[in-house]
Short mmCIF file of C-alpha atoms in Angstrom, two decimals:
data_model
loop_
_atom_site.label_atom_id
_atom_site.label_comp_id
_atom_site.label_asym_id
_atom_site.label_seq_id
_atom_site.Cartn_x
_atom_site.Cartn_y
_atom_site.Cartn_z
CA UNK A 256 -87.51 96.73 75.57
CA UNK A 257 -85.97 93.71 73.74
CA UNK A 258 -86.69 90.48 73.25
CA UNK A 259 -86.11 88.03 75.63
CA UNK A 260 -84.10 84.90 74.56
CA UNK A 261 -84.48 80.95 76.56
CA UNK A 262 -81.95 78.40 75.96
CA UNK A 263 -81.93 75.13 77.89
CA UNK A 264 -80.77 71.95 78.10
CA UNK A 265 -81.74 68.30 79.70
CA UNK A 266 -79.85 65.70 80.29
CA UNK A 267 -81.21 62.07 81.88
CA UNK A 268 -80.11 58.50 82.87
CA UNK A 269 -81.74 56.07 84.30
CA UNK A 270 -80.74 52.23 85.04
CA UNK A 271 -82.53 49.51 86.30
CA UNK A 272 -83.03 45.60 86.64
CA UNK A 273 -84.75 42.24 87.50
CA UNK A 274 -84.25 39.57 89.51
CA UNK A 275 -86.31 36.63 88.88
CA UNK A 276 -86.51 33.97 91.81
CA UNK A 277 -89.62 30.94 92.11
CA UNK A 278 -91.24 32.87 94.77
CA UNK A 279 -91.46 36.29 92.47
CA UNK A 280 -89.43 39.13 90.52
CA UNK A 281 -87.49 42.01 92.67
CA UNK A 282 -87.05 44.97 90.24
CA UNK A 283 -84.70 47.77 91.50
CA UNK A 284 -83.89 51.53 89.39
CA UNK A 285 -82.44 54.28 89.78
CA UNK A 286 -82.92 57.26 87.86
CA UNK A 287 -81.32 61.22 87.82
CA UNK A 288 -81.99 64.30 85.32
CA UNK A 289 -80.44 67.21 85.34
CA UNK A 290 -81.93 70.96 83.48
CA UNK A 291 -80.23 74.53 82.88
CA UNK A 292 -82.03 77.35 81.54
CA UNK A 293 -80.47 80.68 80.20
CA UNK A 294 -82.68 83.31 80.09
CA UNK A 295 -81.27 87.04 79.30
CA UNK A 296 -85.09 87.85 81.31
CA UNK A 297 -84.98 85.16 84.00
CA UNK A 298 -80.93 84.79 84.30
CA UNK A 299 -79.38 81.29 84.99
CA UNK A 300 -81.15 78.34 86.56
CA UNK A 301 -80.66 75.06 87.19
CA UNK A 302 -82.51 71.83 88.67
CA UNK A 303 -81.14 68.40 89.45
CA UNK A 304 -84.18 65.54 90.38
CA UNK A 305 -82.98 62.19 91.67
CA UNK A 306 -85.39 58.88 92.17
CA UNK A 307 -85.13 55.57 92.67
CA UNK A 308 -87.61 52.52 92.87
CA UNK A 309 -87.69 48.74 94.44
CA UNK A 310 -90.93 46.61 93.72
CA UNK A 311 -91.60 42.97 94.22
CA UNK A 312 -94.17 40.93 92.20
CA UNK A 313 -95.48 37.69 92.52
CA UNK A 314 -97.91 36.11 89.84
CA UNK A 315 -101.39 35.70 91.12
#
């Protein structure tokens, strides 16, 4: 039997930002990655995650 050989790759972005107002900060992002793996074993395979975020915070 022969070796097996893995190759991958990742790619990622994410963005985000602030909004500052007297009664507290609103912070808003959005974020995405993408992965590929080549396996002569495993074959092809590829996953895609997506997330996001909103917070709000106010100094105590």
């Amino acid at each position: 039997k022969g070796r097996s050989k893995h190759y991958s790759n990742v790619f990622g972005a994410e963005i985000n930002a602030t909004l500052e107002h007297s009664y507290g900060t609103f912070g808003l992002g959005l974020e995405s990655r993408f992965e590929r793996i080549n396996s002569t074993s495993i074959g092809d395979h590829n996953r895609e995650n997506y997330g996001g975020y909103l917070e709000f915070k106010t100094e105590a």
